[in-house]
Short mmCIF file of N, CA and C and ligand atoms in Angstrom, two decimals:
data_model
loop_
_atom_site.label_atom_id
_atom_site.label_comp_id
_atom_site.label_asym_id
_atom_site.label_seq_id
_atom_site.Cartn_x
_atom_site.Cartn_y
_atom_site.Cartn_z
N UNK I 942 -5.73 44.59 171.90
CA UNK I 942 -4.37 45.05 171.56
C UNK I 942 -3.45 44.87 172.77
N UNK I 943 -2.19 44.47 172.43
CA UNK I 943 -1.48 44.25 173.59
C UNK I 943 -0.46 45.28 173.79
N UNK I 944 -0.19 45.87 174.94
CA UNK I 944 0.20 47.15 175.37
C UNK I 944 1.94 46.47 176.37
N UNK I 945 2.84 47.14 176.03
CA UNK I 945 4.20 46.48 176.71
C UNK I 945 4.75 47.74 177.29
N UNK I 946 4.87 47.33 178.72
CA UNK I 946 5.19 48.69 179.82
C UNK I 946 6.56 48.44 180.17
N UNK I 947 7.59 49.53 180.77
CA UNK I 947 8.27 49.43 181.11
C UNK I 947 8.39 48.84 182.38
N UNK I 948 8.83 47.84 182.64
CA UNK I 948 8.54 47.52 183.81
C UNK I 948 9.57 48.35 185.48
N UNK I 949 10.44 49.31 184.97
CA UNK I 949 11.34 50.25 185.95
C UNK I 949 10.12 51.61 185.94
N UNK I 950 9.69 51.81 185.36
CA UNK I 950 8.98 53.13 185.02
C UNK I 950 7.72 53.29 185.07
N UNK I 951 7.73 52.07 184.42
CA UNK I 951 5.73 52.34 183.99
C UNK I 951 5.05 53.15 182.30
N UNK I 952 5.97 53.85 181.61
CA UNK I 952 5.58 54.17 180.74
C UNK I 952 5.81 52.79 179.24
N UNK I 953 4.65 53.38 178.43
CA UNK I 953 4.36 52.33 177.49
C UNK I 953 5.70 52.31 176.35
N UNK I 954 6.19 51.23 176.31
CA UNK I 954 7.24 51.09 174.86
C UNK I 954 7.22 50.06 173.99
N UNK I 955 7.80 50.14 172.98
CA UNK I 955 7.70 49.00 172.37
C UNK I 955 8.17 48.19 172.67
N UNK I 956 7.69 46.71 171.56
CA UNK I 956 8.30 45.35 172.22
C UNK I 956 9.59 45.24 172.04
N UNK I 957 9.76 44.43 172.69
CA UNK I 957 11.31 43.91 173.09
C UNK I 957 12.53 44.92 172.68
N UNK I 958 12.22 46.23 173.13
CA UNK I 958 13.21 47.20 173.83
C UNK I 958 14.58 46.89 174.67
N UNK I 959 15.69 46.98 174.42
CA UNK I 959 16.44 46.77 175.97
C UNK I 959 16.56 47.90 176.51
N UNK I 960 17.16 48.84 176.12
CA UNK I 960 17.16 50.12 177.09
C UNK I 960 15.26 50.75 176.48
N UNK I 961 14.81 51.09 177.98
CA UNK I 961 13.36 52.00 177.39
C UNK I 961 13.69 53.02 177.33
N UNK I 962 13.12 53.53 176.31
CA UNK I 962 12.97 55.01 175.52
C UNK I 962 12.53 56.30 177.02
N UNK I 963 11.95 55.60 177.63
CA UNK I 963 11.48 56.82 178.33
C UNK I 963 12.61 57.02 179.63
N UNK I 964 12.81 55.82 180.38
CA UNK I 964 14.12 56.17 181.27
C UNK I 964 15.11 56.25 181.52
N UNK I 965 15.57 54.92 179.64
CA UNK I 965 16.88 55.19 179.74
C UNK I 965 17.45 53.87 180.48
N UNK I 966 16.84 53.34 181.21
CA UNK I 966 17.31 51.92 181.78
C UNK I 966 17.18 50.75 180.81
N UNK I 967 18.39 50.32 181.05
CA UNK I 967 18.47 48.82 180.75
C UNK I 967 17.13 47.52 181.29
N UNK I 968 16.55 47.31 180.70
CA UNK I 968 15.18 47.12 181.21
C UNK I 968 15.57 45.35 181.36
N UNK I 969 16.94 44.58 179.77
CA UNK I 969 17.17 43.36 179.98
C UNK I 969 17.54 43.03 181.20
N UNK I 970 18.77 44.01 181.72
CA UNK I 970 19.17 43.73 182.60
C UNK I 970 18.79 43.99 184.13
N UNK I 971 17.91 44.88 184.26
CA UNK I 971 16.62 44.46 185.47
C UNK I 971 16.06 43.06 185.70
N UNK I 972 15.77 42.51 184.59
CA UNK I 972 15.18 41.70 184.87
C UNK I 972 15.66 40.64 184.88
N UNK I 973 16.97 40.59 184.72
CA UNK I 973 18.35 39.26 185.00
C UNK I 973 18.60 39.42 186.16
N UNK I 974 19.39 40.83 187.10
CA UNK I 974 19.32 40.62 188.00
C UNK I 974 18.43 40.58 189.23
N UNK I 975 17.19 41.01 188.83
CA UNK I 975 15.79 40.99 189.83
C UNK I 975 15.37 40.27 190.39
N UNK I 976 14.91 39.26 191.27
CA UNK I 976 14.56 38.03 191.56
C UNK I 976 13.12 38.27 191.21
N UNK I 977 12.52 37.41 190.60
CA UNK I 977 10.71 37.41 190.26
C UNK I 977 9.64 37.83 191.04
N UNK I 978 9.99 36.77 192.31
CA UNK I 978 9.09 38.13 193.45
C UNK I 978 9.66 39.42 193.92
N UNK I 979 10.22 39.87 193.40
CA UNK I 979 10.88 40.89 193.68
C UNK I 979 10.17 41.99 192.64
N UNK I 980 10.23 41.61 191.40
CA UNK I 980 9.45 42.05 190.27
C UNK I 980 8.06 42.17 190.44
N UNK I 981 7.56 41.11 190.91
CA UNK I 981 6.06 41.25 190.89
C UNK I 981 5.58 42.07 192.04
N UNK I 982 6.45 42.38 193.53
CA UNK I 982 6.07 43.22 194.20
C UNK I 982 5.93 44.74 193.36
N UNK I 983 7.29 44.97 192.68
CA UNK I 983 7.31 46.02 191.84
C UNK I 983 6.11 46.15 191.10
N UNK I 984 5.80 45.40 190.59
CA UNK I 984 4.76 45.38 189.38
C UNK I 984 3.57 45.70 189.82
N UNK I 985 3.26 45.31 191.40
CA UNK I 985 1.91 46.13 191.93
C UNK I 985 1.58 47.56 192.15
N UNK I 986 2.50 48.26 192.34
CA UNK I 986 2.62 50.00 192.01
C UNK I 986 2.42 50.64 190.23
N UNK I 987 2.46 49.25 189.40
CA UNK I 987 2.29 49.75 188.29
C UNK I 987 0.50 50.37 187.79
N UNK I 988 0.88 51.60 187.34
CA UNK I 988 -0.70 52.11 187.08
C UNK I 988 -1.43 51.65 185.87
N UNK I 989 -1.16 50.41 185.19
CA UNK I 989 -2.01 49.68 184.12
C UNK I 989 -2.45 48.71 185.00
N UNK I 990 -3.48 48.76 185.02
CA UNK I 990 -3.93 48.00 185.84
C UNK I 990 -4.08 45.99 185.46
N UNK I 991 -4.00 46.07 183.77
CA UNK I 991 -3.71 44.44 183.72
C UNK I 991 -2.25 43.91 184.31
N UNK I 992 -1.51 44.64 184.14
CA UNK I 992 -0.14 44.81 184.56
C UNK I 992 -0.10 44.17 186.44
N UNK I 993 -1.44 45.33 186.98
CA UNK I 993 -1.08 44.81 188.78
C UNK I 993 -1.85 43.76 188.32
N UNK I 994 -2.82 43.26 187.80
CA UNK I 994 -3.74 41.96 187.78
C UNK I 994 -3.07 40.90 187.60
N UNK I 995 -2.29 40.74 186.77
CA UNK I 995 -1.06 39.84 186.66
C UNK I 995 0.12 39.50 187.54
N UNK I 996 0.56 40.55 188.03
CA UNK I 996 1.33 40.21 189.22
C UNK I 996 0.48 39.70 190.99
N UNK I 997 -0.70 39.88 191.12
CA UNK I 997 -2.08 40.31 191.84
C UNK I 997 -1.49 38.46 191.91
N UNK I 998 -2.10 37.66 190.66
CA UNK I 998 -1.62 36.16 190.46
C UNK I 998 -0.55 34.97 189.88
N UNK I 999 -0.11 36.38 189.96
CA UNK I 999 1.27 35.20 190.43
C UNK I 999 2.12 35.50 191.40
N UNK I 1000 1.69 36.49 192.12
CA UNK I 1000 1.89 36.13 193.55
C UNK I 1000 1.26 35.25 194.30
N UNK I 1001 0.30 34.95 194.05
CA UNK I 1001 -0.97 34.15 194.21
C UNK I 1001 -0.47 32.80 194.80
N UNK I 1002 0.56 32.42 193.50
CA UNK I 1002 0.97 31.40 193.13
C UNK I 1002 1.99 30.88 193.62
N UNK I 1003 2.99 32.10 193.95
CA UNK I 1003 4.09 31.77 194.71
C UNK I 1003 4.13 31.82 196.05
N UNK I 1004 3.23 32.44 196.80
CA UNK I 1004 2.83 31.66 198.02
C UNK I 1004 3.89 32.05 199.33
N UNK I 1005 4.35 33.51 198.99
CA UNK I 1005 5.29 33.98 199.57
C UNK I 1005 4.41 34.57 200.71
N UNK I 1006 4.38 34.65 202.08
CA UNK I 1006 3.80 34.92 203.17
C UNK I 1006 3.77 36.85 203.38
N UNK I 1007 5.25 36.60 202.91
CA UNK I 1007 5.19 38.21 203.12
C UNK I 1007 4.69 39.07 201.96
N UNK I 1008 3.91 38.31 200.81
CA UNK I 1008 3.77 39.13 199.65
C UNK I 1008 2.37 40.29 200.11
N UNK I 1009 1.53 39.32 201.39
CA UNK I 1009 0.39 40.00 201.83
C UNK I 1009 0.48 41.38 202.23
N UNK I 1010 1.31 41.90 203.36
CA UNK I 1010 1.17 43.47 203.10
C UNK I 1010 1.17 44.48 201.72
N UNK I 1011 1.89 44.27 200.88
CA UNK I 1011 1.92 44.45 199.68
C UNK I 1011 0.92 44.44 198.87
N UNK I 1012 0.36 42.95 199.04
CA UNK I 1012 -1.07 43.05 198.53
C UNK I 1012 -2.13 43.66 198.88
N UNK I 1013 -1.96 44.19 199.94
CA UNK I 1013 -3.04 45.02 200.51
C UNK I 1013 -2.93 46.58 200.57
N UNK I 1014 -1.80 46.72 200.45
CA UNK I 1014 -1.35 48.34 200.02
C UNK I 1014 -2.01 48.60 198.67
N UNK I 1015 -1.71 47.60 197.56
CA UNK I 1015 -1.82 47.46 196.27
C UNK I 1015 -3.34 47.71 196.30
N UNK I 1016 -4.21 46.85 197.09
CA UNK I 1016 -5.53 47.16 197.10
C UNK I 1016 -6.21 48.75 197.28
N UNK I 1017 -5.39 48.92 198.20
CA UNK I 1017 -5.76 50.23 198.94
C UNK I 1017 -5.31 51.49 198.26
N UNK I 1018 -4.15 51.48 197.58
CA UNK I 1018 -3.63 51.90 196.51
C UNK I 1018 -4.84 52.42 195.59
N UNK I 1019 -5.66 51.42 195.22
CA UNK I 1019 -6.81 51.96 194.19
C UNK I 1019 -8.02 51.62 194.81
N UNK I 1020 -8.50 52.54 195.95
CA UNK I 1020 -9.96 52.22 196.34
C UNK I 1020 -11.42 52.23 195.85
N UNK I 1021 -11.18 52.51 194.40
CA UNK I 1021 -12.58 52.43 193.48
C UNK I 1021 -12.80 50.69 192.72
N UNK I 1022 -11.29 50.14 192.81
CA UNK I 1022 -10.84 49.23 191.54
C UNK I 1022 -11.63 47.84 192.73
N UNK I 1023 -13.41 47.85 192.93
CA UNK I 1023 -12.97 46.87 193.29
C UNK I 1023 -13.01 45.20 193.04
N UNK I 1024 -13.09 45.10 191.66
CA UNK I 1024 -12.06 43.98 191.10
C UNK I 1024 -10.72 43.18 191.21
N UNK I 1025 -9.85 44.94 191.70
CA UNK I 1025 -8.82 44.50 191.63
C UNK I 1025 -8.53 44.12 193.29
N UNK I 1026 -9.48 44.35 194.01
CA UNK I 1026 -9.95 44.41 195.06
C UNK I 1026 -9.85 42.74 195.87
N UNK I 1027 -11.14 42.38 195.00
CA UNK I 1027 -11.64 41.59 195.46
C UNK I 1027 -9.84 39.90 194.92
N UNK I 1028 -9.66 40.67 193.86
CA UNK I 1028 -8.69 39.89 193.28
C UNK I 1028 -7.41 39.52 194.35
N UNK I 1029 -7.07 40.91 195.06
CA UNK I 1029 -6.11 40.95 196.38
C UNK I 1029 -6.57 40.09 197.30
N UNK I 1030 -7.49 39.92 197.38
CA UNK I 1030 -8.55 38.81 198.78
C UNK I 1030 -7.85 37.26 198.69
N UNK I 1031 -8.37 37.01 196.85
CA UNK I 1031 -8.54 35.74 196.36
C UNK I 1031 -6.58 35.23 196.63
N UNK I 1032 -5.43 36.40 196.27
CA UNK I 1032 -4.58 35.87 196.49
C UNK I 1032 -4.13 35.57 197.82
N UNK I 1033 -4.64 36.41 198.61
CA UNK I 1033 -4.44 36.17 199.99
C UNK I 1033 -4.48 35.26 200.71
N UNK I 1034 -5.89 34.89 199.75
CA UNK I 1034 -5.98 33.31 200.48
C UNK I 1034 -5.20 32.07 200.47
N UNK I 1035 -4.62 32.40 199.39
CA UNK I 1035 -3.45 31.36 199.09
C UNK I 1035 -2.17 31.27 199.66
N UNK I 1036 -2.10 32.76 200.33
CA UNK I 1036 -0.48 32.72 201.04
C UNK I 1036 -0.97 32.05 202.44
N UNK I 1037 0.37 31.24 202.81
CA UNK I 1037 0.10 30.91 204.37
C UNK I 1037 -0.25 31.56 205.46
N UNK I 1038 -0.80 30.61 206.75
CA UNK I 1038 -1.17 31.25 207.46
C UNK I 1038 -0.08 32.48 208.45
N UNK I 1039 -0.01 33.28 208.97
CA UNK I 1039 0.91 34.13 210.07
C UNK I 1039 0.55 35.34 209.73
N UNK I 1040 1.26 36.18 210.50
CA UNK I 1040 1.19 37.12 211.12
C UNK I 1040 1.27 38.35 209.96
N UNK I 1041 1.95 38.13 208.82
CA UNK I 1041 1.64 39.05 207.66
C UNK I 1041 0.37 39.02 207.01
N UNK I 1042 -0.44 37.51 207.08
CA UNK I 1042 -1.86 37.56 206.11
C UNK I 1042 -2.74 38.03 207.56
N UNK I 1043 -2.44 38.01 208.42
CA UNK I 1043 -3.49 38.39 209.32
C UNK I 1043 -3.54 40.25 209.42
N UNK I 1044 -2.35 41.11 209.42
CA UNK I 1044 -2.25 41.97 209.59
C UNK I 1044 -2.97 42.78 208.34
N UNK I 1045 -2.37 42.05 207.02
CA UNK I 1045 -3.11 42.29 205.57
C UNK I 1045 -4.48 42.45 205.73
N UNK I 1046 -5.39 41.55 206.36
CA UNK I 1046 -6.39 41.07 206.13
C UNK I 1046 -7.46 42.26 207.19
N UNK I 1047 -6.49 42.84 208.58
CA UNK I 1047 -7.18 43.77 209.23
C UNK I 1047 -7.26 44.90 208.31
N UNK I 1048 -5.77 45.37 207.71
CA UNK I 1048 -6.21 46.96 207.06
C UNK I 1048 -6.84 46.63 206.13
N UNK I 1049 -7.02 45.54 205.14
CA UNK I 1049 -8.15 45.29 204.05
C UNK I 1049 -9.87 45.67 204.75
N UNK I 1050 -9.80 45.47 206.10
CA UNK I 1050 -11.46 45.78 206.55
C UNK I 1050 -11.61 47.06 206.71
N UNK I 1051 -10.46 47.94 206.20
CA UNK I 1051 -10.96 49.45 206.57
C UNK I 1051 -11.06 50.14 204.72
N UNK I 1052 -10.95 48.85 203.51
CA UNK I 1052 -10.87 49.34 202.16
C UNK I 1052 -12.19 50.23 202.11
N UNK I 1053 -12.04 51.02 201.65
CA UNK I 1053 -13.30 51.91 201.29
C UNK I 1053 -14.07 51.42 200.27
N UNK I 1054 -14.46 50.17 199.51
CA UNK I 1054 -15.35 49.70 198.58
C UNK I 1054 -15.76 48.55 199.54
N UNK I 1055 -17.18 49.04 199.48
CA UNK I 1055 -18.11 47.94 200.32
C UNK I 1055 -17.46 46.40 200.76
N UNK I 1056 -17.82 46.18 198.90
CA UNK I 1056 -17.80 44.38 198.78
C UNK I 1056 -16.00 44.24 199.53
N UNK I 1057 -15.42 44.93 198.80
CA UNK I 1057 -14.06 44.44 199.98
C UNK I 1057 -13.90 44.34 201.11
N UNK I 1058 -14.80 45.77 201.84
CA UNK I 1058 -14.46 45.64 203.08
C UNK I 1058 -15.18 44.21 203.94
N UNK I 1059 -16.10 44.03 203.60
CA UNK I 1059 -17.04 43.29 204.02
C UNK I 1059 -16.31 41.44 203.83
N UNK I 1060 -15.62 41.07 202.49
CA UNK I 1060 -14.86 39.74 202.28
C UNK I 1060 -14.20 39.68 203.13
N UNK I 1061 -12.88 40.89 203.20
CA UNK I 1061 -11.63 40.90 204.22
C UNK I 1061 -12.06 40.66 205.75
N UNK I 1062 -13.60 40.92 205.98
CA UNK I 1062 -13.61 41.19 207.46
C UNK I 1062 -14.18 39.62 207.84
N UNK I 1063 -14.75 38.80 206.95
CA UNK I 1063 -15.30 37.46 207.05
C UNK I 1063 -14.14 36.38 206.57
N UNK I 1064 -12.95 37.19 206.22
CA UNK I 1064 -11.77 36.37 205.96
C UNK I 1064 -11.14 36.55 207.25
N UNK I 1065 -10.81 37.75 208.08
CA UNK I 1065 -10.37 38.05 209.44
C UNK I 1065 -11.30 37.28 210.37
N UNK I 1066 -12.07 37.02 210.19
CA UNK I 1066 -13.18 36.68 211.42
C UNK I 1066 -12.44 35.03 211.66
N UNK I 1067 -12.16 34.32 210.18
CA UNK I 1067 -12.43 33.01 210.17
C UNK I 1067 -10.64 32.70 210.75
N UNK I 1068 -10.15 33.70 210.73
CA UNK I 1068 -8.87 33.31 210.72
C UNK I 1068 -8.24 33.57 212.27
N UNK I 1069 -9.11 34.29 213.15
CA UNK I 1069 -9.06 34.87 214.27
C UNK I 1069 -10.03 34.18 215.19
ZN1 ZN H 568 11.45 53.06 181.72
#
């Protein structure tokens, strides 16, 4: 079943809403004037978690350098999830090299789920 979130809020509404029921915002017009990575940073604080998985890759994709702190908050954000975990790693790898994926990549070695901490720290090693 497919589930449609507010993307200002986070609570569930129906499809193609313009103002959402729950906050009251114009939800079309968020997303006209929003820039996309701008959205998808947003979209990693969202608590459905297919919701951060989706933004998780296509940040991935867009290859924005600074999306890495973010991504690693997002990780840390949910220290049991680690899927969504290991998923933060995989985009990481894709953003360029500097001084934001390196910094990402140290507080990722302090994630409290094993298998993460352990990727991030053999991703820091190789990059250092
Ligand atoms: Zn809302």
């Amino acid at each position: 079943m497919n589930h449609h979130y507010c993307p200002l809020c986070f609570a569930e509404i129906p499809v193609a809403v313009e103002l959402c029921p729950a906050c009251g915002r114009n939800i079309e017009a968020w997303e006209r004037q929003t820039p996309y990575y701008d959205r998808l940073i947003w979209a990693l604080k969202n608590p459905h978690s297919e919701v951060r998985m989706g933004a998780i890759l296509s940040l991935a994709n867009q290859k924005h350098p600074e999306a890495a702190g973010p991504l690693a908050e997002c990780a840390l954000d949910y220290p049991v999830d680690v899927v969504q975990g290991m998923a933060v790693l995989n985009a990481i790898d894709h953003l360029p090299a500097g001084t934001e994926k390196r910094q990402a990549l140290e507080k990722l070695c302090k994630h409290p789920a094993h298998a993460v901490r352990v990727s991030a720290q053999e991703r820091f090693d190789r990059i250092s």
